[in-house]
Amino acid sequence: MAFDIQKIRADFPILSRKVNGYPLVYLDNAATSQKPQAVIDSIVYYYSNYNANIHRGVHSLSQEATDAYEMARKTIQEHFGIKNAHETIFTSGTTHGINIVASGFTNLLKKGDEIIVSAMEHHSNIVPWQMLCERSGTILKVIPMNENGTLQFSAYEKLLSEKTKLVFVNHVSNALGTINPIEEIIAKAHEKGAAVLIDGAQACSHLKPDLQKLDADFYVTSAHKMYGPTGIGLLFMKEKWGNILPPYQGGGEMIKEVTFEKTTYACLPHKFEAGTPNIAGGIAFGAAIDYLNTINFNEIETYETELLAYATQSLLEIDGLKIYGTGPSKTSVISFNLEGIHPYDIGTIVDKLGIAVRTGHHCAQPIMEYYKIPGTVRASFSFYNTKEEVDLLVKAVKKAQLMLG
Ligand SMILES: *Cc1c(COP(=O)(O)O)cnc(C)c1O
């Protein structure tokens, strides 16, 4: 083991609590991750010591808060390898970021233009684009999936044409754990002159993308899935798009000059950051990234890959257990079902034993439709989970099978 797991677990206060009389086994990290003390402290410290509105005040507190918020932006920019600080836009999360882009394209598309989504997206990377299609008369095309939960790349290449204006796929599927070949997806789209948005919500707790190298036009993610707080996220957009896209919301902070005749908009990133932002959240997002980098992403990847292999092997020893998402390139997410048993019933029983897993469609109903299932049980692992916890999960699932079978 490359790093000290007990020391890491001690950084997350919630991991030492009990649920239903049992030590908590938290395996719902794909829905949201737990927060290290450093992140919690940064929020408490902000509200206890320098809470003030930013960017507007001349007073000292406002200056301190502005400096900390802008410092966090810098931390995020550097972590993601973004060229310019002003291409690093704070949002309330992935959903917000996608809506900013989808809304912004309304007048840039015309009837008959095409946009491409994949069959394994979260609803938040489907619905805003369907709404865009309704407004603009654009046609939505879907990259189909293989049985093992990977995308059909050759079908994607066939969908691309001069009509394609935009491609949007997730970096990692939240329901299957599949890591998509986004480098190739981006390169192929760019050959046709189409822009690409990558939904990184599920990727950034496991991988460290280098956005300059990746060359996506847009990349969105949520802090709460990478050990930061809820209500804050990143929208990266290339400067070029920042100048082309209109603002999403009007209000304070996003203007240069307002008169009743005409308003001119502020430059990036403020053009897309109307209103008082989640200041504490932005600062704590920076703290989460600082924390992650003390552990180091190579070690996180190595540890989680080992944990995934162990969990996959252990779960497959259960009779009648089927795993969805068995492609060669995966993060530590296991979606499964037991033959003849509803996923909800398994989730309920393992919860009685202190184990948190998610059951249902995971906001990805098209995937469930593809497999003709009502949903799955999803166990999603973080670097703070252990093999002992995997053993407890396996034991609990076996118990559920006995009770329900
Ligand atoms: C969680 C998730 C989203 C939505 O993120 P929010 O934080 O709810 O806005 C989008 N896509 C994927 C792949 C996700 O896992």
XYZ file of C-alpha atoms and ligand atoms in Angstrom:
420
model
C 0.000 0.000 0.000
C 1.536 3.217 -1.203
C -0.012 5.485 1.387
C -1.170 5.395 4.974
C -4.850 4.511 4.772
C -5.511 4.912 8.501
C -4.028 8.393 8.457
C -6.146 9.286 5.430
C -9.310 7.959 7.039
C -8.593 10.060 10.116
C -8.746 13.160 7.880
C -12.449 12.485 7.243
C -14.383 12.908 10.514
C -17.619 11.380 9.186
C -15.904 8.030 8.570
C -15.729 7.351 12.293
C -19.480 7.554 12.902
C -21.905 4.682 13.201
C -25.041 4.062 11.174
C -27.740 1.765 12.535
C -25.302 0.616 15.201
C -22.572 -0.375 12.707
C -19.449 1.542 11.659
C -20.319 3.531 8.532
C -19.131 1.936 5.274
C -19.547 4.756 2.792
C -19.720 3.408 -0.774
C -21.762 6.174 -2.397
C -18.837 8.297 -3.500
C -20.128 8.640 -7.059
C -23.121 10.565 -5.678
C -21.005 12.733 -3.428
C -17.720 12.287 -1.612
C -17.070 12.949 2.066
C -15.120 16.029 3.147
C -11.714 16.109 4.827
C -11.271 18.252 7.944
C -9.207 20.745 5.916
C -12.236 21.522 3.731
C -14.608 21.763 6.690
C -12.128 24.034 8.502
C -11.789 26.365 5.534
C -15.559 26.974 5.540
C -15.736 27.505 9.309
C -12.683 29.789 9.191
C -14.144 31.877 6.388
C -17.443 32.515 8.171
C -15.725 33.026 11.538
C -13.025 35.416 10.376
C -13.433 37.185 7.044
C -16.950 36.781 5.688
C -17.613 39.712 3.329
C -18.892 40.213 -0.179
C -16.131 40.126 -2.768
C -14.902 42.273 -5.660
C -16.848 45.353 -4.574
C -15.598 46.541 -1.226
C -12.667 48.772 -0.399
C -12.722 47.591 3.209
C -10.205 45.076 4.523
C -12.538 42.139 5.046
C -13.833 42.384 1.504
C -10.265 42.493 0.246
C -9.327 39.408 2.266
C -12.343 37.485 1.012
C -11.655 38.545 -2.591
C -8.020 37.504 -2.317
C -8.923 34.076 -0.914
C -11.600 33.489 -3.558
C -9.266 34.501 -6.388
C -6.470 32.427 -4.857
C -8.808 29.414 -4.988
C -9.489 30.140 -8.659
C -5.729 30.093 -9.237
C -5.402 26.775 -7.383
C -8.158 25.256 -9.532
C -6.654 26.708 -12.715
C -3.256 25.208 -11.955
C -4.666 21.845 -10.896
C -6.570 21.432 -14.151
C -3.778 22.788 -16.321
C -5.916 25.686 -17.577
C -4.001 28.302 -19.524
C -5.669 31.439 -18.170
C -7.326 32.272 -14.841
C -10.184 33.949 -16.725
C -11.019 30.664 -18.468
C -11.690 29.233 -14.997
C -15.334 30.043 -14.276
C -17.046 29.299 -10.974
C -20.499 27.714 -11.241
C -22.823 26.065 -8.748
C -21.841 22.670 -10.221
C -21.751 20.516 -13.330
C -25.452 20.982 -14.088
C -25.088 24.760 -13.971
C -21.996 24.667 -16.200
C -23.725 22.571 -18.879
C -26.748 24.865 -18.842
C -24.543 27.932 -19.342
C -23.071 26.366 -22.486
C -26.312 24.853 -23.831
C -28.128 28.137 -23.346
C -25.274 30.064 -24.926
C -25.455 28.064 -28.138
C -29.131 28.888 -28.786
C -28.477 31.570 -31.383
C -25.292 29.995 -32.742
C -27.143 26.971 -34.159
C -29.654 26.778 -36.929
C -32.330 24.339 -37.993
C -30.826 21.106 -39.321
C -27.512 21.456 -37.475
C -26.562 18.362 -35.504
C -25.223 17.808 -32.010
C -23.959 14.494 -30.611
C -24.399 12.950 -27.168
C -23.424 9.488 -25.914
C -25.765 6.721 -24.764
C -24.223 6.707 -21.283
C -24.818 10.253 -20.070
C -26.157 11.605 -16.803
C -29.505 13.369 -17.300
C -27.794 16.696 -16.734
C -25.786 16.135 -19.937
C -28.916 15.185 -21.911
C -31.823 17.394 -20.899
C -30.226 20.859 -21.336
C -29.281 19.849 -24.907
C -32.788 18.589 -25.673
C -34.047 21.967 -24.496
C -31.492 23.591 -26.822
C -32.791 21.465 -29.726
C -36.335 22.635 -29.022
C -35.235 26.262 -29.151
C -33.002 26.017 -32.217
C -34.388 23.160 -34.336
C -31.095 21.299 -33.981
C -31.014 17.486 -34.243
C -29.682 15.315 -31.395
C -27.710 12.185 -32.404
C -26.683 9.440 -29.977
C -23.430 7.402 -29.924
C -24.544 3.830 -29.157
C -23.098 1.596 -26.449
C -21.674 -1.927 -26.379
C -22.875 -4.617 -23.955
C -19.758 -4.118 -21.801
C -20.601 -0.453 -21.256
C -18.157 1.124 -23.701
C -18.976 3.471 -26.568
C -19.079 2.301 -30.188
C -16.315 4.472 -31.538
C -16.804 3.578 -35.198
C -20.496 4.506 -34.907
C -19.384 7.854 -33.479
C -17.110 8.445 -36.458
C -20.037 7.747 -38.789
C -22.284 10.214 -36.942
C -19.783 13.029 -37.381
C -20.238 15.253 -40.419
C -19.969 18.841 -41.546
C -23.394 19.346 -39.916
C -22.035 18.455 -36.462
C -21.627 21.562 -34.327
C -21.173 20.136 -30.855
C -20.249 16.865 -29.140
C -20.797 16.325 -25.395
C -19.812 13.183 -23.525
C -18.821 12.322 -20.009
C -15.204 11.673 -19.145
C -16.332 8.871 -16.816
C -19.816 7.329 -16.604
C -21.335 7.681 -13.143
C -23.520 4.600 -13.622
C -20.915 2.239 -15.122
C -17.515 3.656 -14.196
C -16.376 3.506 -17.849
C -13.557 5.904 -18.710
C -14.291 7.193 -22.205
C -11.559 7.788 -24.815
C -12.128 11.532 -24.695
C -8.814 12.456 -26.352
C -9.862 10.598 -29.510
C -13.448 11.835 -29.260
C -12.226 15.441 -29.092
C -9.724 15.018 -31.943
C -12.342 13.475 -34.278
C -14.871 16.233 -33.508
C -12.302 18.950 -34.120
C -11.487 17.450 -37.533
C -15.085 18.290 -38.486
C -14.953 21.695 -36.849
C -17.315 20.724 -34.008
C -16.854 21.984 -30.447
C -16.646 19.522 -27.533
C -17.921 19.670 -23.971
C -16.630 17.082 -21.514
C -18.668 16.322 -18.385
C -15.958 15.612 -15.852
C -18.212 15.310 -12.791
C -17.323 11.682 -12.234
C -13.705 11.827 -13.331
C -11.972 14.415 -11.207
C -11.930 12.491 -7.934
C -10.032 9.696 -9.674
C -8.017 11.380 -12.421
C -6.247 14.668 -12.941
C -7.078 15.999 -16.391
C -4.666 18.356 -18.126
C -7.109 20.645 -19.890
C -4.563 22.427 -22.059
C -3.315 19.141 -23.422
C -6.816 17.678 -23.697
C -7.951 20.579 -25.885
C -11.692 20.289 -25.076
C -13.614 23.484 -25.715
C -15.524 23.128 -22.434
C -14.932 20.991 -19.353
C -17.316 20.960 -16.389
C -17.127 19.417 -12.951
C -18.553 19.639 -9.405
C -16.479 20.203 -6.267
C -18.679 17.970 -4.117
C -17.644 14.833 -5.995
C -13.964 15.649 -5.451
C -14.034 16.135 -1.675
C -15.148 19.783 -1.769
C -18.492 21.277 -0.744
C -21.810 21.202 -2.609
C -22.985 24.238 -4.552
C -19.711 25.026 -6.324
C -18.144 23.787 -9.539
C -15.866 24.570 -12.432
C -16.728 25.544 -15.979
C -13.628 25.730 -18.119
C -14.194 27.370 -21.477
C -11.626 28.376 -24.032
C -11.253 32.135 -24.195
C -12.552 32.103 -27.769
C -15.891 30.669 -26.586
C -16.012 33.032 -23.667
C -16.037 35.883 -26.130
C -18.590 34.277 -28.473
C -21.170 32.936 -26.001
C -23.672 35.414 -24.548
C -24.076 35.611 -20.746
C -26.395 33.087 -19.094
C -27.762 35.304 -16.341
C -27.869 39.052 -15.999
C -27.180 40.817 -12.733
C -24.473 42.301 -10.576
C -20.792 41.403 -11.098
C -21.250 40.524 -14.780
C -21.463 44.045 -16.233
C -19.036 46.686 -17.366
C -21.552 49.507 -17.546
C -25.315 49.690 -17.077
C -27.629 52.398 -18.385
C -31.280 52.004 -19.327
C -30.303 52.358 -22.986
C -27.630 49.684 -23.049
C -25.578 47.426 -20.812
C -22.105 46.225 -21.694
C -20.828 42.994 -20.213
C -17.798 42.375 -18.089
C -14.882 40.314 -19.392
C -14.280 36.674 -18.552
C -14.805 35.079 -16.104
C -17.192 37.636 -14.596
C -19.454 37.647 -17.652
C -20.682 34.201 -16.539
C -20.617 34.843 -12.786
C -23.667 37.034 -12.147
C -24.623 37.788 -8.562
C -22.924 37.075 -5.256
C -21.195 33.729 -5.677
C -20.714 30.863 -3.230
C -17.637 32.505 -1.697
C -17.041 29.982 1.086
C -17.639 27.189 -1.414
C -15.076 28.520 -3.873
C -12.469 28.873 -1.133
C -13.231 25.347 0.133
C -13.023 23.961 -3.432
C -9.457 25.279 -3.458
C -8.838 23.640 -0.075
C -10.118 20.295 -1.424
C -7.673 20.450 -4.321
C -4.811 21.353 -1.992
C -5.762 18.349 0.127
C -5.911 15.980 -2.867
C -2.524 17.098 -4.057
C -0.992 16.239 -0.670
C -1.988 12.642 -1.435
C -0.992 12.673 -5.128
C -3.165 11.424 -7.973
C -0.829 8.626 -9.092
C -1.121 7.037 -5.676
C -4.892 7.547 -5.639
C -5.191 5.832 -9.022
C -2.974 2.910 -8.038
C -4.821 2.341 -4.769
C -8.309 2.659 -6.264
C -7.455 0.353 -9.181
C -6.337 -2.300 -6.733
C -9.486 -1.816 -4.637
C -11.667 -2.054 -7.763
C -10.034 -5.318 -8.821
C -10.463 -6.777 -5.349
C -14.115 -5.686 -5.084
C -14.951 -6.930 -8.589
C -13.426 -10.323 -7.914
C -15.081 -10.639 -4.477
C -18.537 -9.635 -5.687
C -18.380 -11.977 -8.693
C -18.005 -14.890 -6.290
C -21.675 -14.348 -5.331
C -24.034 -16.617 -7.297
C -26.267 -14.795 -9.777
C -24.460 -11.467 -9.453
C -24.048 -9.514 -12.672
C -21.873 -6.439 -13.106
C -22.811 -3.734 -15.629
C -19.842 -1.886 -17.044
C -17.027 -4.341 -17.659
C -14.916 -2.384 -20.120
C -11.124 -2.391 -19.927
C -10.836 1.167 -18.634
C -12.816 1.918 -15.455
C -12.799 3.970 -12.282
C -13.749 2.381 -8.957
C -17.501 2.120 -9.555
C -19.352 -1.203 -9.575
C -22.962 -1.342 -10.747
C -24.559 -4.733 -10.194
C -27.739 -6.744 -9.732
C -28.625 -10.055 -8.154
C -30.767 -12.316 -10.274
C -34.450 -12.057 -9.349
C -33.990 -9.370 -6.679
C -34.887 -5.686 -6.955
C -31.852 -3.396 -6.386
C -33.838 -1.264 -3.932
C -34.334 -4.245 -1.604
C -30.595 -4.953 -1.526
C -29.836 -1.293 -0.786
C -32.306 -1.290 2.097
C -30.870 -4.386 3.734
C -27.220 -3.392 3.446
C -28.101 0.030 4.914
C -29.369 -1.736 8.032
C -25.770 -2.968 8.354
C -24.307 0.522 8.060
C -23.350 0.261 4.385
C -24.256 3.147 2.085
C -24.688 2.182 -1.577
C -26.926 3.784 -4.181
C -29.783 2.006 -5.898
C -31.847 3.071 -8.885
C -31.167 4.528 -12.310
C -28.376 6.910 -11.174
C -29.827 9.755 -13.289
C -28.973 7.723 -16.386
C -32.253 6.122 -17.437
C -31.140 5.449 -21.054
C -28.458 3.071 -19.719
C -31.066 1.142 -17.721
C -33.276 0.990 -20.783
C -30.354 -0.398 -22.789
C -29.920 -3.275 -20.312
C -33.701 -3.632 -19.798
C -33.390 -3.324 -16.033
C -35.148 -1.050 -13.504
C -31.844 0.018 -11.995
C -28.724 -1.296 -10.307
C -27.017 -1.354 -6.949
C -23.988 0.892 -7.245
C -21.006 0.643 -4.925
C -18.545 3.443 -5.647
C -15.190 3.495 -3.922
C -12.854 6.262 -2.840
C -9.225 6.128 -1.784
C -10.440 6.195 1.828
C -12.255 2.861 1.439
C -10.564 -0.403 2.392
C -10.552 -4.079 1.467
C -12.137 -4.783 4.854
C -15.055 -2.611 3.786
C -15.314 -4.553 0.524
C -15.528 -7.746 2.601
C -18.324 -6.215 4.693
C -20.215 -5.290 1.524
C -19.889 -8.796 0.116
C -21.076 -10.307 3.390
C -24.050 -7.934 3.519
C -25.036 -8.635 -0.104
C -24.908 -12.379 0.584
C -27.126 -11.852 3.605
C -29.595 -9.842 1.498
C -29.627 -12.635 -1.060
C -30.451 -15.205 1.618
C -33.257 -13.062 3.012
C -34.770 -12.087 -0.329
C -33.983 -15.091 -2.513
C -23.107 14.003 -10.645
C -22.990 14.065 -12.090
C -23.536 15.138 -12.800
C -24.321 16.238 -12.155
O -23.564 16.921 -11.209
P -24.253 17.957 -10.214
O -23.215 18.177 -9.176
O -25.491 17.287 -9.694
O -24.573 19.169 -11.002
C -23.353 15.149 -14.168
N -22.687 14.177 -14.798
C -22.120 13.148 -14.150
C -21.358 12.127 -14.916
C -22.271 13.054 -12.767
O -21.724 12.018 -12.121
